[in-house]
Coordinates of C-alpha atoms in Angstrom, one line a residue:
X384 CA 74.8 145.6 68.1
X385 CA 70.9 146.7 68.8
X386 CA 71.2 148.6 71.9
X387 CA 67.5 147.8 72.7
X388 CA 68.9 144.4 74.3
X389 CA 70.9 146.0 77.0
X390 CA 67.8 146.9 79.2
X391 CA 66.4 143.4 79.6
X392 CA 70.3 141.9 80.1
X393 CA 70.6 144.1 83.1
X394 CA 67.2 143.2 84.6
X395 CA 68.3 139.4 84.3
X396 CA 71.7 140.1 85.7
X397 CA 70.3 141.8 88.4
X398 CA 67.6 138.8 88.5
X399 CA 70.6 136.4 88.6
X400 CA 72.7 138.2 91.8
X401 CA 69.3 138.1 93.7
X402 CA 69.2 134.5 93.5
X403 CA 73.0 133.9 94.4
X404 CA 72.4 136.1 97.3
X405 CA 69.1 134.0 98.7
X406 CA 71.5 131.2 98.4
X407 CA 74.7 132.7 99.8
X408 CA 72.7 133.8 102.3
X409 CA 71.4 130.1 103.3
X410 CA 74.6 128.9 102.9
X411 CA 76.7 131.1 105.0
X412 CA 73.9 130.2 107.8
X413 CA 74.8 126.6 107.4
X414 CA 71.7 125.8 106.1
X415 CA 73.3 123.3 103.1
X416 CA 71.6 119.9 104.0
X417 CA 74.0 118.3 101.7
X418 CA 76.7 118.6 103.8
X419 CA 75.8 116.7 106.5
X420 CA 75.7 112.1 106.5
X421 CA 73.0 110.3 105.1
X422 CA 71.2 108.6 108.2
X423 CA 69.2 105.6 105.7
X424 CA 69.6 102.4 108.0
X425 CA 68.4 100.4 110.3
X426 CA 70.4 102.8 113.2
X427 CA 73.0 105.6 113.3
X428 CA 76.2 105.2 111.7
X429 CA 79.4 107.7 112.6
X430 CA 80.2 110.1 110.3
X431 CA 83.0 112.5 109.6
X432 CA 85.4 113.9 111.4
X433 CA 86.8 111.0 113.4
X434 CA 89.5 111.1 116.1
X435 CA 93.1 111.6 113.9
X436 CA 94.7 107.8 114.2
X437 CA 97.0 105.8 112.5
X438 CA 98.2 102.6 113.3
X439 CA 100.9 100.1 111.8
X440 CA 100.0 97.3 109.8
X441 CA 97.7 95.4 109.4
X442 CA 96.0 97.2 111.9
X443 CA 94.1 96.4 114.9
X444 CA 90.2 96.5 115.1
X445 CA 90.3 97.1 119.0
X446 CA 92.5 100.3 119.2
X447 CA 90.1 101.8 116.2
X448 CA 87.8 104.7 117.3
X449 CA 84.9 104.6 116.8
X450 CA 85.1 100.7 116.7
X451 CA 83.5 99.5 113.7
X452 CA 80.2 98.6 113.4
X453 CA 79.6 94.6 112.6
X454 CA 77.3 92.9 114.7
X455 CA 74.4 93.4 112.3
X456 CA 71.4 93.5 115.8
X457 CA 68.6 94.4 113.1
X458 CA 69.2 91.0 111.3
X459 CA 67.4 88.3 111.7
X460 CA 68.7 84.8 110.7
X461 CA 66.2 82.6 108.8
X462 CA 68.6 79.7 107.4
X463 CA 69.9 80.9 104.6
X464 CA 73.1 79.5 104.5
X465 CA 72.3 76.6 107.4
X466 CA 74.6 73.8 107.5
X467 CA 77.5 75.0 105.2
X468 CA 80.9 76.0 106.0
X469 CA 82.9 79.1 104.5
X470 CA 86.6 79.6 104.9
X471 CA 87.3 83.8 104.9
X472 CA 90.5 85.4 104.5
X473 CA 91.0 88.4 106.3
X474 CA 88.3 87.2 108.3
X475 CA 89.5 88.4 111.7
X476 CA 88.2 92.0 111.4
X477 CA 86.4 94.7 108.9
X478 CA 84.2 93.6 106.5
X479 CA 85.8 89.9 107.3
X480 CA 84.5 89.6 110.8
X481 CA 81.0 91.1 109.8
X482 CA 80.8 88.7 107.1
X483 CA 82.0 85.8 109.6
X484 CA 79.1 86.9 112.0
X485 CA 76.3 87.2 109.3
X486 CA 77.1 83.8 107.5
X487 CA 77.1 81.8 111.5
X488 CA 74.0 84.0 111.7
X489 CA 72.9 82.2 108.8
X490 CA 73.6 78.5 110.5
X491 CA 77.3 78.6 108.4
X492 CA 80.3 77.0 110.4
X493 CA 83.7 79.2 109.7
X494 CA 87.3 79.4 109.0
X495 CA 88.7 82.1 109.6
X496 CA 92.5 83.0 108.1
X497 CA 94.2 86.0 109.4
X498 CA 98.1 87.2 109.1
X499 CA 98.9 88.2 113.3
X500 CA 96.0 90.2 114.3
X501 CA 95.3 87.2 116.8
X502 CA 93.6 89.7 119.5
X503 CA 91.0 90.3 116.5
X504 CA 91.0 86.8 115.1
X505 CA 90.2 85.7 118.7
X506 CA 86.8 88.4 119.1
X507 CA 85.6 87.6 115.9
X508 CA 86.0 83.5 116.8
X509 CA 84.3 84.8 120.2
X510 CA 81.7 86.4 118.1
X511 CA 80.6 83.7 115.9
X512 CA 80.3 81.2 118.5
X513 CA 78.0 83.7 119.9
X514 CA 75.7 83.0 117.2
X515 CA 76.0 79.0 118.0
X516 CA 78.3 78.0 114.8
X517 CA 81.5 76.7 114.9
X518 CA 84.8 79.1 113.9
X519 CA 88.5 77.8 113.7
X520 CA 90.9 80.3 113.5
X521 CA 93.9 80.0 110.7
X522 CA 97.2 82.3 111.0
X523 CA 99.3 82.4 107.7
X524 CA 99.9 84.6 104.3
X525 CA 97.4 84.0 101.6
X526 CA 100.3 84.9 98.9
X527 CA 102.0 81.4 100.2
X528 CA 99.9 78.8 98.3
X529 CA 100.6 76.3 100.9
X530 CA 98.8 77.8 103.2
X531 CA 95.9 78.1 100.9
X532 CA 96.2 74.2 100.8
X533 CA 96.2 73.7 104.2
X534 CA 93.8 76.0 105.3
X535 CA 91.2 74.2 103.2
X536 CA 92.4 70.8 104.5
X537 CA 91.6 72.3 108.2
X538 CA 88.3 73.3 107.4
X539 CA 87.5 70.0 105.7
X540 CA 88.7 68.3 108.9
X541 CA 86.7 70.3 111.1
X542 CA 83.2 70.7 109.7
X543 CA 83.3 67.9 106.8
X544 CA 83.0 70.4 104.4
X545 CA 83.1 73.7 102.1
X546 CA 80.4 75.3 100.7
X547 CA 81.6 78.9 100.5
X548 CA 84.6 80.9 100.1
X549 CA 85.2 84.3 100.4
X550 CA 88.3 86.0 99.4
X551 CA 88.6 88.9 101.2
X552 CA 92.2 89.8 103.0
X553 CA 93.9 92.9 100.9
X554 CA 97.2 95.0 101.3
X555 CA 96.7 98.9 100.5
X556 CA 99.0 101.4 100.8
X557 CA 98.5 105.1 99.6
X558 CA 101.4 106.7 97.6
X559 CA 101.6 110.4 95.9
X560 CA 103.7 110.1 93.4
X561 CA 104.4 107.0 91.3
X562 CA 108.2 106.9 92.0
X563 CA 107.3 106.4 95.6
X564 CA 106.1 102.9 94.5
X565 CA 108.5 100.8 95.1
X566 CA 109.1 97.3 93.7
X567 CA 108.8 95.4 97.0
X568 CA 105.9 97.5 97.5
X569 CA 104.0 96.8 94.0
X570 CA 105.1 93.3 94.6
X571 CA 103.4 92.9 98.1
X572 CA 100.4 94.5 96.7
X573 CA 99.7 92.0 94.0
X574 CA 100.6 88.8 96.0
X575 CA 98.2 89.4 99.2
X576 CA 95.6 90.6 96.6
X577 CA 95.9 88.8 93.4
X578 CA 98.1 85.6 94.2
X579 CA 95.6 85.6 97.6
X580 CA 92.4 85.0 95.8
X581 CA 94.3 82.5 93.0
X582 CA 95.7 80.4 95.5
X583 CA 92.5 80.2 97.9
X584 CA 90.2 79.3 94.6
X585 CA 93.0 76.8 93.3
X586 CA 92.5 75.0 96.7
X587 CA 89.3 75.0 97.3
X588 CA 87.3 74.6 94.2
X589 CA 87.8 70.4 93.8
X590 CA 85.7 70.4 97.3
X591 CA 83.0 72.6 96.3
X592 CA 79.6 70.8 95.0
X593 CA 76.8 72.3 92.7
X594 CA 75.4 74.9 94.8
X595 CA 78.5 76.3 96.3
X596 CA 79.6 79.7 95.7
X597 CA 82.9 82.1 95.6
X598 CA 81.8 85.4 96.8
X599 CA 85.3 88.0 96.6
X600 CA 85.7 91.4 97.6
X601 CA 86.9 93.9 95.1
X602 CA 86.4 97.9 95.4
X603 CA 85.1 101.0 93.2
X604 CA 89.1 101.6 93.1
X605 CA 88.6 98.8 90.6
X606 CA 85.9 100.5 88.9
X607 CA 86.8 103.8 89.2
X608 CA 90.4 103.7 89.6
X609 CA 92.3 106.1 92.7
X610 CA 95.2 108.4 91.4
X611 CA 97.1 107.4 94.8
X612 CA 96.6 103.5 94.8
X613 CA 97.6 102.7 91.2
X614 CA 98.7 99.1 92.3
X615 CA 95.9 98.3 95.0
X616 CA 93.3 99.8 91.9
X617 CA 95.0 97.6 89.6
X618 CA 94.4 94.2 91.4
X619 CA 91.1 94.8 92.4
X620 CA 89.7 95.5 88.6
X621 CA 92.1 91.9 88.3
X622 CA 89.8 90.6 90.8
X623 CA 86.4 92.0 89.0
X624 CA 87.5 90.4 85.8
X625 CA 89.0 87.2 87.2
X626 CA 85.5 86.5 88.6
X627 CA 83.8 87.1 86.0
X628 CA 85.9 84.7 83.9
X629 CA 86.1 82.0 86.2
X630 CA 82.0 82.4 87.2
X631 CA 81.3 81.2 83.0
X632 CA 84.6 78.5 83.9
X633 CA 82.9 77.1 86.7
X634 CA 79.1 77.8 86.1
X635 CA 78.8 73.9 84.2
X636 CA 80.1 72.8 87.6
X637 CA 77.1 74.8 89.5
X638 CA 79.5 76.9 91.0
X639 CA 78.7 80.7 91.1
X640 CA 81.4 83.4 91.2
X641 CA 80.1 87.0 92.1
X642 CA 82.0 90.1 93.3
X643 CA 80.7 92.9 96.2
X644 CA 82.6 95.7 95.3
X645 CA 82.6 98.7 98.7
X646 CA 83.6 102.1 98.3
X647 CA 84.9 103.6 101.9
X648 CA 84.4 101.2 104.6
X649 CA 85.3 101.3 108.1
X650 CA 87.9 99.0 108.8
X651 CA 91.6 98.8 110.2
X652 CA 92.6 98.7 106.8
X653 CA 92.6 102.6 106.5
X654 CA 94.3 103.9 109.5
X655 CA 96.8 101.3 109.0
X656 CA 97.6 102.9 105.4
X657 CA 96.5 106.9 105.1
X658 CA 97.9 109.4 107.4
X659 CA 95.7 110.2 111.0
X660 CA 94.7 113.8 108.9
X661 CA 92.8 111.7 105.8
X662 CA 91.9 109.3 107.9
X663 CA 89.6 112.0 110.1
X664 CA 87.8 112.7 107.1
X665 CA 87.4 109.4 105.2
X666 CA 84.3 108.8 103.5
X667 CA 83.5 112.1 103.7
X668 CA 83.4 112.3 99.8
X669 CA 80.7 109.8 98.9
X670 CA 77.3 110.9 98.7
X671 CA 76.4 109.4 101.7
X672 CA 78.9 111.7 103.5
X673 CA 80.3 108.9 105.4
X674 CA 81.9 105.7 105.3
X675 CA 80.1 102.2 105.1
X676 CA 80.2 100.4 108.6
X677 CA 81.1 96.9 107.7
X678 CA 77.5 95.5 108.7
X679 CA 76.8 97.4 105.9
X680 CA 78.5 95.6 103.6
X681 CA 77.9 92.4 104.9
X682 CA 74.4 91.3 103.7
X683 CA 75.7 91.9 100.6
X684 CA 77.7 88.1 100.8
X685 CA 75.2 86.7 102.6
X686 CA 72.6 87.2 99.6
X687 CA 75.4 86.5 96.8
X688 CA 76.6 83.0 99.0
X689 CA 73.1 81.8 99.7
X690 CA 71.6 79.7 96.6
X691 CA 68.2 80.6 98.4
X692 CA 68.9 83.9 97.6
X693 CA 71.1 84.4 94.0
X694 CA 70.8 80.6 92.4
X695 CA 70.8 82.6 89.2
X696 CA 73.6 84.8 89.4
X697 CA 77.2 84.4 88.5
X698 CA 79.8 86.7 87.1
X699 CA 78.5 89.5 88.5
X700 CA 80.3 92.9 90.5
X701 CA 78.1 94.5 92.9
X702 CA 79.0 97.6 93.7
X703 CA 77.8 99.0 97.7
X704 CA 79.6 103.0 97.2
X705 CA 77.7 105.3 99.0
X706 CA 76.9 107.0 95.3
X707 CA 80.6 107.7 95.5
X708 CA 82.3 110.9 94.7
X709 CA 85.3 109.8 96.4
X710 CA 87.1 108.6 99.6

């Protein structure tokens, strides 16, 4: 080999370790800006580390610190949704109750189904009164189609109507290693998130007119898949493609079927599932550096359920990540 090479390599490998020092140097004085949240909204949002927690399921919005963010102040109603009615599952808390306060916000009466978290189901009631809409509140297991049934019966009889429905209550549960997935566990999984969203559409759909919607909550697991929740992953791409098939079933009805798909978000639905270590650091993989808060996610429905606002969209999987990188 031509030795007259070996000079200019050494300069440029000298070159090279001067510019990893300069950046060693900045790093080890904790000048990376990348680590820290991304501050973009309207106000602050907590970021990473959080208090350790974990709590049984389904979890409970009140014991979780910080409490979520939902209330949305920077919002201003204008009528977007004024005089319909919405039935939400999983509507007493997370991204439900933010949605339930945005849509009464937006002049929409609602139903609100929950499994036992009655201290939540009552606040988020509470909180959508506040706003000077109606709210009834509906305890029962999505996976049992009767309740399905009768939960749209009740919000007929109370507000005359349905415009809007919003599949939303979930069941997640981490596991490391695929034989740690148990039958009954696979099975509850696919019933509260799959069987869920069937049965509440099944029900509801003869009562919705032409300008009605169906606005579901899937996940970037269902986009990007998550090594540790191979069933929850699995119903919510279900969910992604079972709206878009039934948004070309019903669009001849003028029914529209969209998806908001969240990456990390807030809610009781984590400390009730990962252990209090992960759940100190959740979100803390997204670009963002932090979790959604739930008022986050929330405008999100409001613009997919308003036919001010989306008349010509249907089918469609709207993904609100943070950028991702992870959970």
């Amino acid at each position: 080999m031509d030795d007259r090479f070996e000079p200019r390599a050494g300069k440029i490998a000298d070159q090279e370790r001067k510019i990893q020092a300069g950046i060693d140097a900045k790093a080890g004085a904790g000048g990376d800006e990348s680590e820290k949240a991304v501050q973009a909204g309207a106000r602050e949002y907590p970021e990473p580390p959080f208090p350790k927690q974990h709590q049984t399921k389904p979890g409970d919005e009140a014991a979780l610190d910080p409490a979520p963010m939902y209330d949305a102040p920077f919002w201003k109603g204008s009528g977007k949704l004024e005089g319909m009615a919405a039935i939400i599952t999983g509507g007493d808390s997370g991204i439900g109750r933010a949605v339930a306060v945005l849509f009464a916000r937006e002049g929409c009466d609602v139903a609100l189904c929950h499994l036992d978290e009655e201290r939540d189901a009552a606040a988020t009631k509470a909180a959508v009164e506040a706003e000077g809409r109606r709210a009834i509140v509906l305890k029962g297991d999505v996976a049992d189609p009767a309740f399905s049934e009768a939960a749209v019966r009740a919000t007929l009889d109370a507000f005359g109507r349905l415009d809007v429905i919003v599949p939303n209550a979930a069941f997640q549960e981490h596991v490391e290693a695929l034989e740690d997935l148990t039958f009954e566990h696979f099975d509850r999984t696919l019933k509260t998130n799959l069987y869920g969203y069937f049965n509440l559409v099944k029900a509801a759909v003869p009562h919705l007119k032409p300008g009605g919607s169906i606005v579901m909550t899937g996940s970037v697991t269902g986009i990007e898949g998550n090594r540790n929740l191979l069933d929850y992953s699995m119903t919510k791409g279900g969910i992604h493609a079972f709206a878009r098939s039934l948004g070309t079933h019903l669009a001849p009805k003028g029914i529209r079927v969209n998806v908001v798909a969240p990456g990390p978000v807030w809610t009781p639905l984590n400390p009730a599932d990962q252990q209090a270590d992960k759940v100190a650091k959740f979100g803390s993989k997204t670009v963002m550096k932090r979790p959604a808060q739930p008022e986050e996610i929330a405008p999100a429905f409001v613009f997919l359920a308003s036919p001010q606002m989306s008349s010509y969209i249907t089918g469609e999987i709207l993904p609100i990540i943070g950028g991702y990188g992870g959970g």
